[in-house]
Structures are given as C-alpha cells and as structure tokens.
Amino acid sequence: MIISPSVLSCDFGNIERDTKMLDNSEADWLHIDVMDGVFVPNISFGFPVLEAIRKNTNKILDVHLMIANPDAYLSAFKKAGADILTVHYEACPHLNRTIAAIKELGMKAGVALNPHTPISVLEEVICDLDLVLIMSVNPGFGGQKFIPSSIEKVEKLKKLILAKNASCIIEIDGGVNLENGPLLVKAGANALVAGSFVFNSINPEETIAKLKKL
Ligand code: DX5
Ligand code: ZN
C-alpha cells in the first residue's frame, strides 16, 4: 500500500519542519494539492511552495492539479519538482493529448475524477495512464467527510483495469482514515491520500505507519 500524506493539512508556518517529518516517515509519496480558485472554490499554493517542498525531501512528489487549463503549466510543474502529475478529467477537453504531454516531459501521468464523474469515461484512455485518482470528497478543501459510494467506484475501476489489461495505480483522495482504509484496500486501492487524518493526529508519523500497515 502506497501512503501519500497531503501537505495541504500541514502547518505552513513550519513547512520545512513538516516536510522533513514526512521525509523521515514511512510515507511513500507526498501529495501536493494545487488549487486555482477557478476549477475549485479555493486557492492553495503554486510553484514557490512546491520548490520549497522539493528541497526538503527525496520522496516522490505526487502533484494533484485542481486547476483550469493545466496544459499551460505542465513543463513548469516538471521544473518545480513534480514526479507524478495528475490532472482532472473535468478540466481537460483533450485528455489524450494532455496525458501524452505529461509523459513526454518525463513524469508519470494521472487522471482524477470528481465524485459525480463515472469510471466509464476512462475506457479509452485507461491503458495510457500510470494512475487514476478517485476523489472521495468534492475537491477544494481538506477535512471533508468521506463519500461512501467511492468504495464502489474503486471496485468498478479495478474491473475496468483488469478488463483492459491496464496497469495503473488506483489512488483515493478525501476523508481517508483507518476506518474506511481497510474497505478501500479490499476494493482494490493501491494508494491512499490522507491529509487531516495524519496532521490532526497526536503523532503524525505513527498515524502514517498505521496506514502503511493496511
Ligand atoms: C481535497 C484534496 C485532498 C485533501 C485531502 O481537495 O485534493 O488531497 O488534502 O484531505 P483530507 O484527507 O483531510 O480529506
Ligand atoms: Zn488531492
């Protein structure tokens, strides 16, 4: 199980300390939420913050773009240190082209689906993807409640991957904790994002270790 703690829930006044804590933890990736106030009703951070995170960790940076027109910024995200770049299906009218461009830049390519978007929209691109990110909350904010029907979406995605003989990672993002974690693993998830559950816990490193054991 890949654990990708979301930096969005860290203390930004102590971003160096929190990034180093994640670097020393059992986390596999660091999840980086980029929001533009257009695609989602919130603004998080951009390139300078991503570069600062990059300086403090050797872990894989799993960058989740919640922005309109991501095509305009793909090479800038590569330059800032992204290893995996995930764009939203809902923000990409030419998804096939966007995925190819991400790969040409030397990054792994992911596609995220909002809670209302069915798995079936990925039928024609699933074989080209390194990762699918299923949103289990409406994107834009940390600390929201997990949408239970996301578990069924994981099962549907797993079926599609098997049917198409594809080999992409299934990642879940939003409201993930130790209660729904086992159900997500059972349904076929390979990677779990956790923000508030990690950072609001008394011992974040220990919480990451517990998630890692799922
Ligand atoms: C939500 C973001 C998530 C968020 C998860 O729009 O994409 O990555 O940081 O936070 P929690 O785990 O608190 O739901
Ligand atoms: Zn995210």
PDB file of C-alpha atoms and ligand atoms in Angstrom:
ATOM      1  CA  MET A   1       0.000   0.000   0.000  1.00  0.00           C
ATOM      2  CA  ILE A   2       1.310   3.378  -1.051  1.00  0.00           C
ATOM      3  CA  ILE A   3       0.697   6.154   1.503  1.00  0.00           C
ATOM      4  CA  SER A   4       0.686   9.732   0.230  1.00  0.00           C
ATOM      5  CA  PRO A   5       0.106  12.247   3.068  1.00  0.00           C
ATOM      6  CA  SER A   6      -1.363  15.535   1.859  1.00  0.00           C
ATOM      7  CA  VAL A   7       0.854  18.540   2.596  1.00  0.00           C
ATOM      8  CA  LEU A   8      -2.285  20.746   2.378  1.00  0.00           C
ATOM      9  CA  SER A   9      -3.010  19.923   6.035  1.00  0.00           C
ATOM     10  CA  CYS A  10       0.487  20.765   7.308  1.00  0.00           C
ATOM     11  CA  ASP A  11       1.421  23.895   9.285  1.00  0.00           C
ATOM     12  CA  PHE A  12       2.605  26.259   6.538  1.00  0.00           C
ATOM     13  CA  GLY A  13       4.420  28.383   9.119  1.00  0.00           C
ATOM     14  CA  ASN A  14       6.572  25.332   9.725  1.00  0.00           C
ATOM     15  CA  ILE A  15       6.592  23.808   6.251  1.00  0.00           C
ATOM     16  CA  GLU A  16      10.278  22.828   6.427  1.00  0.00           C
ATOM     17  CA  ARG A  17       9.743  21.001   9.730  1.00  0.00           C
ATOM     18  CA  ASP A  18       6.584  19.224   8.491  1.00  0.00           C
ATOM     19  CA  THR A  19       8.110  18.248   5.137  1.00  0.00           C
ATOM     20  CA  LYS A  20      11.155  16.797   6.905  1.00  0.00           C
ATOM     21  CA  MET A  21       8.856  14.883   9.266  1.00  0.00           C
ATOM     22  CA  LEU A  22       7.133  13.336   6.216  1.00  0.00           C
ATOM     23  CA  ASP A  23      10.532  12.640   4.684  1.00  0.00           C
ATOM     24  CA  ASN A  24      11.559  10.668   7.791  1.00  0.00           C
ATOM     25  CA  SER A  25       8.221   8.836   7.998  1.00  0.00           C
ATOM     26  CA  GLU A  26       7.095   5.642   6.266  1.00  0.00           C
ATOM     27  CA  ALA A  27       5.190   7.725   3.674  1.00  0.00           C
ATOM     28  CA  ASP A  28       5.932   6.636   0.117  1.00  0.00           C
ATOM     29  CA  TRP A  29       4.869   9.843  -1.618  1.00  0.00           C
ATOM     30  CA  LEU A  30       3.993  13.411  -0.648  1.00  0.00           C
ATOM     31  CA  HIS A  31       0.625  14.541  -2.025  1.00  0.00           C
ATOM     32  CA  ILE A  32       0.658  18.149  -3.239  1.00  0.00           C
ATOM     33  CA  ASP A  33      -2.721  19.846  -3.799  1.00  0.00           C
ATOM     34  CA  VAL A  34      -2.614  22.766  -6.232  1.00  0.00           C
ATOM     35  CA  MET A  35      -5.854  24.824  -6.376  1.00  0.00           C
ATOM     36  CA  ASP A  36      -6.511  27.872  -8.529  1.00  0.00           C
ATOM     37  CA  GLY A  37      -9.811  29.321  -7.296  1.00  0.00           C
ATOM     38  CA  VAL A  38     -11.339  28.629 -10.744  1.00  0.00           C
ATOM     39  CA  PHE A  39     -11.627  24.855 -11.114  1.00  0.00           C
ATOM     40  CA  VAL A  40     -12.264  24.585  -7.366  1.00  0.00           C
ATOM     41  CA  PRO A  41     -13.619  27.223  -4.941  1.00  0.00           C
ATOM     42  CA  ASN A  42     -10.328  27.557  -3.048  1.00  0.00           C
ATOM     43  CA  ILE A  43      -6.731  28.670  -3.637  1.00  0.00           C
ATOM     44  CA  SER A  44      -3.847  26.718  -2.118  1.00  0.00           C
ATOM     45  CA  PHE A  45      -0.309  27.363  -3.409  1.00  0.00           C
ATOM     46  CA  GLY A  46       1.855  27.204  -6.516  1.00  0.00           C
ATOM     47  CA  PHE A  47       5.414  26.852  -7.762  1.00  0.00           C
ATOM     48  CA  PRO A  48       7.475  28.550  -4.996  1.00  0.00           C
ATOM     49  CA  VAL A  49       5.899  26.313  -2.357  1.00  0.00           C
ATOM     50  CA  LEU A  50       6.354  23.188  -4.485  1.00  0.00           C
ATOM     51  CA  GLU A  51      10.036  24.104  -4.983  1.00  0.00           C
ATOM     52  CA  ALA A  52      10.450  24.586  -1.223  1.00  0.00           C
ATOM     53  CA  ILE A  53       8.933  21.151  -0.558  1.00  0.00           C
ATOM     54  CA  ARG A  54      11.218  19.615  -3.213  1.00  0.00           C
ATOM     55  CA  LYS A  55      14.291  20.973  -1.401  1.00  0.00           C
ATOM     56  CA  ASN A  56      13.333  19.191   1.819  1.00  0.00           C
ATOM     57  CA  THR A  57      12.520  15.694   0.617  1.00  0.00           C
ATOM     58  CA  ASN A  58      13.730  12.978  -1.710  1.00  0.00           C
ATOM     59  CA  LYS A  59      10.307  11.285  -1.729  1.00  0.00           C
ATOM     60  CA  ILE A  60       8.151  11.118  -4.823  1.00  0.00           C
ATOM     61  CA  LEU A  61       6.066  14.275  -5.254  1.00  0.00           C
ATOM     62  CA  ASP A  62       2.513  13.279  -6.187  1.00  0.00           C
ATOM     63  CA  VAL A  63       1.066  16.517  -7.567  1.00  0.00           C
ATOM     64  CA  HIS A  64      -2.738  16.847  -7.824  1.00  0.00           C
ATOM     65  CA  LEU A  65      -3.724  19.738 -10.083  1.00  0.00           C
ATOM     66  CA  MET A  66      -7.140  21.177  -9.295  1.00  0.00           C
ATOM     67  CA  ILE A  67      -6.740  23.929 -11.870  1.00  0.00           C
ATOM     68  CA  ALA A  68      -8.370  25.013 -15.121  1.00  0.00           C
ATOM     69  CA  ASN A  69      -6.225  24.729 -18.264  1.00  0.00           C
ATOM     70  CA  PRO A  70      -3.451  22.550 -16.771  1.00  0.00           C
ATOM     71  CA  ASP A  71      -1.834  22.194 -20.252  1.00  0.00           C
ATOM     72  CA  ALA A  72      -0.345  25.674 -19.900  1.00  0.00           C
ATOM     73  CA  TYR A  73       1.689  24.694 -16.821  1.00  0.00           C
ATOM     74  CA  LEU A  74       2.861  21.089 -17.365  1.00  0.00           C
ATOM     75  CA  SER A  75       6.530  21.891 -18.005  1.00  0.00           C
ATOM     76  CA  ALA A  76       6.584  24.392 -15.111  1.00  0.00           C
ATOM     77  CA  PHE A  77       5.426  21.642 -12.740  1.00  0.00           C
ATOM     78  CA  LYS A  78       8.168  19.349 -14.033  1.00  0.00           C
ATOM     79  CA  LYS A  79      10.710  22.101 -13.411  1.00  0.00           C
ATOM     80  CA  ALA A  80       9.383  22.712  -9.897  1.00  0.00           C
ATOM     81  CA  GLY A  81       9.934  19.039  -8.996  1.00  0.00           C
ATOM     82  CA  ALA A  82       6.777  17.030  -9.744  1.00  0.00           C
ATOM     83  CA  ASP A  83       7.270  13.277 -10.281  1.00  0.00           C
ATOM     84  CA  ILE A  84       3.621  12.322 -10.774  1.00  0.00           C
ATOM     85  CA  LEU A  85       1.271  14.864 -12.354  1.00  0.00           C
ATOM     86  CA  THR A  86      -2.465  14.264 -12.034  1.00  0.00           C
ATOM     87  CA  VAL A  87      -4.945  16.395 -13.954  1.00  0.00           C
ATOM     88  CA  HIS A  88      -8.722  16.401 -13.601  1.00  0.00           C
ATOM     89  CA  TYR A  89     -10.784  14.710 -16.308  1.00  0.00           C
ATOM     90  CA  GLU A  90     -13.281  17.576 -15.917  1.00  0.00           C
ATOM     91  CA  ALA A  91     -10.595  20.204 -16.718  1.00  0.00           C
ATOM     92  CA  CYS A  92      -9.172  18.576 -19.871  1.00  0.00           C
ATOM     93  CA  PRO A  93     -11.092  18.702 -23.175  1.00  0.00           C
ATOM     94  CA  HIS A  94      -8.137  16.971 -24.921  1.00  0.00           C
ATOM     95  CA  LEU A  95      -7.204  14.450 -22.260  1.00  0.00           C
ATOM     96  CA  ASN A  96      -5.290  12.134 -24.578  1.00  0.00           C
ATOM     97  CA  ARG A  97      -3.021  14.998 -25.644  1.00  0.00           C
ATOM     98  CA  THR A  98      -2.520  16.157 -22.035  1.00  0.00           C
ATOM     99  CA  ILE A  99      -1.519  12.656 -20.868  1.00  0.00           C
ATOM    100  CA  ALA A 100       0.985  12.333 -23.733  1.00  0.00           C
ATOM    101  CA  ALA A 101       2.489  15.736 -22.916  1.00  0.00           C
ATOM    102  CA  ILE A 102       2.956  14.824 -19.221  1.00  0.00           C
ATOM    103  CA  LYS A 103       4.749  11.605 -20.197  1.00  0.00           C
ATOM    104  CA  GLU A 104       6.933  13.349 -22.779  1.00  0.00           C
ATOM    105  CA  LEU A 105       8.138  15.641 -20.006  1.00  0.00           C
ATOM    106  CA  GLY A 106       9.292  12.564 -18.066  1.00  0.00           C
ATOM    107  CA  MET A 107       6.572  12.469 -15.392  1.00  0.00           C
ATOM    108  CA  LYS A 108       4.045   9.768 -14.522  1.00  0.00           C
ATOM    109  CA  ALA A 109       0.566  10.710 -15.736  1.00  0.00           C
ATOM    110  CA  GLY A 110      -2.561  10.555 -13.597  1.00  0.00           C
ATOM    111  CA  VAL A 111      -6.215  11.467 -14.122  1.00  0.00           C
ATOM    112  CA  ALA A 112      -8.529  12.457 -11.263  1.00  0.00           C
ATOM    113  CA  LEU A 113     -12.309  12.003 -11.257  1.00  0.00           C
ATOM    114  CA  ASN A 114     -14.738  14.153  -9.289  1.00  0.00           C
ATOM    115  CA  PRO A 115     -17.305  12.231  -7.202  1.00  0.00           C
ATOM    116  CA  HIS A 116     -20.037  12.661  -9.856  1.00  0.00           C
ATOM    117  CA  THR A 117     -17.878  11.522 -12.794  1.00  0.00           C
ATOM    118  CA  PRO A 118     -18.337   7.842 -13.709  1.00  0.00           C
ATOM    119  CA  ILE A 119     -15.414   5.440 -14.204  1.00  0.00           C
ATOM    120  CA  SER A 120     -16.664   4.665 -17.731  1.00  0.00           C
ATOM    121  CA  VAL A 121     -15.252   7.975 -19.080  1.00  0.00           C
ATOM    122  CA  LEU A 122     -11.771   6.425 -18.773  1.00  0.00           C
ATOM    123  CA  GLU A 123     -12.451   3.427 -21.048  1.00  0.00           C
ATOM    124  CA  GLU A 124     -10.491   4.831 -23.991  1.00  0.00           C
ATOM    125  CA  VAL A 125      -7.505   6.169 -22.023  1.00  0.00           C
ATOM    126  CA  ILE A 126      -7.021   3.692 -19.193  1.00  0.00           C
ATOM    127  CA  CYS A 127      -4.153   1.876 -20.972  1.00  0.00           C
ATOM    128  CA  ASP A 128      -2.207   5.149 -21.266  1.00  0.00           C
ATOM    129  CA  LEU A 129      -2.444   6.054 -17.574  1.00  0.00           C
ATOM    130  CA  ASP A 130       0.007   5.467 -14.742  1.00  0.00           C
ATOM    131  CA  LEU A 131      -2.556   6.416 -12.095  1.00  0.00           C
ATOM    132  CA  VAL A 132      -6.252   7.133 -11.565  1.00  0.00           C
ATOM    133  CA  LEU A 133      -7.197   9.327  -8.614  1.00  0.00           C
ATOM    134  CA  ILE A 134     -10.721   8.771  -7.333  1.00  0.00           C
ATOM    135  CA  MET A 135     -11.948  11.795  -5.380  1.00  0.00           C
ATOM    136  CA  SER A 136     -13.892  10.631  -2.329  1.00  0.00           C
ATOM    137  CA  VAL A 137     -14.859  14.249  -1.470  1.00  0.00           C
ATOM    138  CA  ASN A 138     -15.616  17.232  -3.704  1.00  0.00           C
ATOM    139  CA  PRO A 139     -12.188  18.725  -4.369  1.00  0.00           C
ATOM    140  CA  GLY A 140     -11.179  22.034  -2.840  1.00  0.00           C
ATOM    141  CA  PHE A 141     -10.763  21.508   0.886  1.00  0.00           C
ATOM    142  CA  GLY A 142      -9.099  19.197   3.365  1.00  0.00           C
ATOM    143  CA  GLY A 143     -11.013  17.741   6.292  1.00  0.00           C
ATOM    144  CA  GLN A 144     -14.250  16.807   4.490  1.00  0.00           C
ATOM    145  CA  LYS A 145     -16.363  13.713   5.068  1.00  0.00           C
ATOM    146  CA  PHE A 146     -15.634  10.597   3.002  1.00  0.00           C
ATOM    147  CA  ILE A 147     -18.340   9.776   0.396  1.00  0.00           C
ATOM    148  CA  PRO A 148     -19.118   6.043   0.951  1.00  0.00           C
ATOM    149  CA  SER A 149     -20.074   5.313  -2.693  1.00  0.00           C
ATOM    150  CA  SER A 150     -16.394   5.889  -3.580  1.00  0.00           C
ATOM    151  CA  ILE A 151     -15.715   2.307  -2.477  1.00  0.00           C
ATOM    152  CA  GLU A 152     -17.942   1.003  -5.280  1.00  0.00           C
ATOM    153  CA  LYS A 153     -16.094   3.272  -7.725  1.00  0.00           C
ATOM    154  CA  VAL A 154     -12.803   1.655  -6.723  1.00  0.00           C
ATOM    155  CA  GLU A 155     -14.305  -1.773  -7.467  1.00  0.00           C
ATOM    156  CA  LYS A 156     -15.565  -0.558 -10.871  1.00  0.00           C
ATOM    157  CA  LEU A 157     -12.164   0.910 -11.721  1.00  0.00           C
ATOM    158  CA  LYS A 158     -10.408  -2.304 -10.691  1.00  0.00           C
ATOM    159  CA  LYS A 159     -12.742  -4.220 -13.041  1.00  0.00           C
ATOM    160  CA  LEU A 160     -12.009  -1.829 -15.921  1.00  0.00           C
ATOM    161  CA  ILE A 161      -8.237  -2.128 -15.361  1.00  0.00           C
ATOM    162  CA  LEU A 162      -8.463  -5.939 -15.420  1.00  0.00           C
ATOM    163  CA  ALA A 163     -10.763  -5.993 -18.468  1.00  0.00           C
ATOM    164  CA  LYS A 164      -8.413  -3.739 -20.454  1.00  0.00           C
ATOM    165  CA  ASN A 165      -5.251  -5.417 -19.145  1.00  0.00           C
ATOM    166  CA  ALA A 166      -4.065  -1.992 -17.971  1.00  0.00           C
ATOM    167  CA  SER A 167      -1.627  -1.488 -15.112  1.00  0.00           C
ATOM    168  CA  CYS A 168      -2.404   1.810 -13.428  1.00  0.00           C
ATOM    169  CA  ILE A 169      -2.361   2.617  -9.727  1.00  0.00           C
ATOM    170  CA  ILE A 170      -5.713   3.265  -8.017  1.00  0.00           C
ATOM    171  CA  GLU A 171      -5.370   6.213  -5.625  1.00  0.00           C
ATOM    172  CA  ILE A 172      -8.095   7.573  -3.297  1.00  0.00           C
ATOM    173  CA  ASP A 173      -8.231  11.120  -2.015  1.00  0.00           C
ATOM    174  CA  GLY A 174     -10.529  12.707   0.563  1.00  0.00           C
ATOM    175  CA  GLY A 175     -11.597  11.785   4.075  1.00  0.00           C
ATOM    176  CA  VAL A 176      -9.413   8.680   4.191  1.00  0.00           C
ATOM    177  CA  ASN A 177      -8.844   7.247   7.672  1.00  0.00           C
ATOM    178  CA  LEU A 178      -8.219   3.940   9.462  1.00  0.00           C
ATOM    179  CA  GLU A 179     -11.961   3.127   9.366  1.00  0.00           C
ATOM    180  CA  ASN A 180     -12.553   3.335   5.599  1.00  0.00           C
ATOM    181  CA  GLY A 181      -8.938   2.411   4.727  1.00  0.00           C
ATOM    182  CA  PRO A 182      -9.413  -1.373   5.050  1.00  0.00           C
ATOM    183  CA  LEU A 183     -12.559  -1.224   2.869  1.00  0.00           C
ATOM    184  CA  LEU A 184     -10.671   0.734   0.190  1.00  0.00           C
ATOM    185  CA  VAL A 185      -7.802  -1.744   0.235  1.00  0.00           C
ATOM    186  CA  LYS A 186     -10.269  -4.636  -0.085  1.00  0.00           C
ATOM    187  CA  ALA A 187     -11.963  -2.897  -3.036  1.00  0.00           C
ATOM    188  CA  GLY A 188      -8.634  -2.648  -4.878  1.00  0.00           C
ATOM    189  CA  ALA A 189      -6.978   0.654  -3.916  1.00  0.00           C
ATOM    190  CA  ASN A 190      -3.170   0.766  -4.168  1.00  0.00           C
ATOM    191  CA  ALA A 191      -2.524   4.290  -2.887  1.00  0.00           C
ATOM    192  CA  LEU A 192      -4.191   6.288  -0.103  1.00  0.00           C
ATOM    193  CA  VAL A 193      -4.000  10.065   0.323  1.00  0.00           C
ATOM    194  CA  ALA A 194      -4.556  11.318   3.882  1.00  0.00           C
ATOM    195  CA  GLY A 195      -4.365  14.942   4.997  1.00  0.00           C
ATOM    196  CA  SER A 196      -6.277  15.934   8.118  1.00  0.00           C
ATOM    197  CA  PHE A 197      -6.271  12.381   9.497  1.00  0.00           C
ATOM    198  CA  VAL A 198      -2.461  12.460   9.566  1.00  0.00           C
ATOM    199  CA  PHE A 199      -1.838  16.066  10.601  1.00  0.00           C
ATOM    200  CA  ASN A 200      -4.652  16.312  13.185  1.00  0.00           C
ATOM    201  CA  SER A 201      -3.431  13.189  14.951  1.00  0.00           C
ATOM    202  CA  ILE A 202      -1.247  13.385  18.061  1.00  0.00           C
ATOM    203  CA  ASN A 203       1.626  11.579  16.360  1.00  0.00           C
ATOM    204  CA  PRO A 204       1.532  12.012  12.551  1.00  0.00           C
ATOM    205  CA  GLU A 205       4.482   9.666  11.954  1.00  0.00           C
ATOM    206  CA  GLU A 206       2.774   6.918  13.925  1.00  0.00           C
ATOM    207  CA  THR A 207      -0.501   7.507  12.031  1.00  0.00           C
ATOM    208  CA  ILE A 208       1.363   7.154   8.716  1.00  0.00           C
ATOM    209  CA  ALA A 209       2.903   3.899   9.982  1.00  0.00           C
ATOM    210  CA  LYS A 210      -0.581   2.599  10.900  1.00  0.00           C
ATOM    211  CA  LEU A 211      -1.965   3.479   7.434  1.00  0.00           C
ATOM    212  CA  LYS A 212       1.062   1.808   5.865  1.00  0.00           C
ATOM    213  CA  LYS A 213       0.127  -1.476   7.566  1.00  0.00           C
ATOM    214  CA  LEU A 214      -3.361  -1.592   5.987  1.00  0.00           C
TER     215      LEU A 214
HETATM  216  C1  DX5 B   1      -9.050  17.881  -1.492  1.00  0.00           C
HETATM  217  C2  DX5 B   1      -7.621  17.492  -1.733  1.00  0.00           C
HETATM  218  C3  DX5 B   1      -7.151  16.439  -0.813  1.00  0.00           C
HETATM  219  C4  DX5 B   1      -7.096  16.856   0.641  1.00  0.00           C
HETATM  220  C5  DX5 B   1      -7.326  15.622   1.450  1.00  0.00           C
HETATM  221  O1  DX5 B   1      -9.497  18.695  -2.493  1.00  0.00           O
HETATM  222  O2  DX5 B   1      -7.467  17.004  -3.051  1.00  0.00           O
HETATM  223  O3  DX5 B   1      -5.888  15.920  -1.215  1.00  0.00           O
HETATM  224  O4  DX5 B   1      -5.863  17.436   1.013  1.00  0.00           O
HETATM  225  O5  DX5 B   1      -7.507  15.988   2.748  1.00  0.00           O
HETATM  226  P1  DX5 B   1      -8.291  15.068   3.787  1.00  0.00           P
HETATM  227  O6  DX5 B   1      -7.526  13.771   3.909  1.00  0.00           O
HETATM  228  O7  DX5 B   1      -8.273  15.881   5.038  1.00  0.00           O
HETATM  229  O8  DX5 B   1      -9.670  14.849   3.236  1.00  0.00           O
HETATM  230 ZN    ZN B   2      -5.551  15.883  -3.502  1.00  0.00          ZN
END
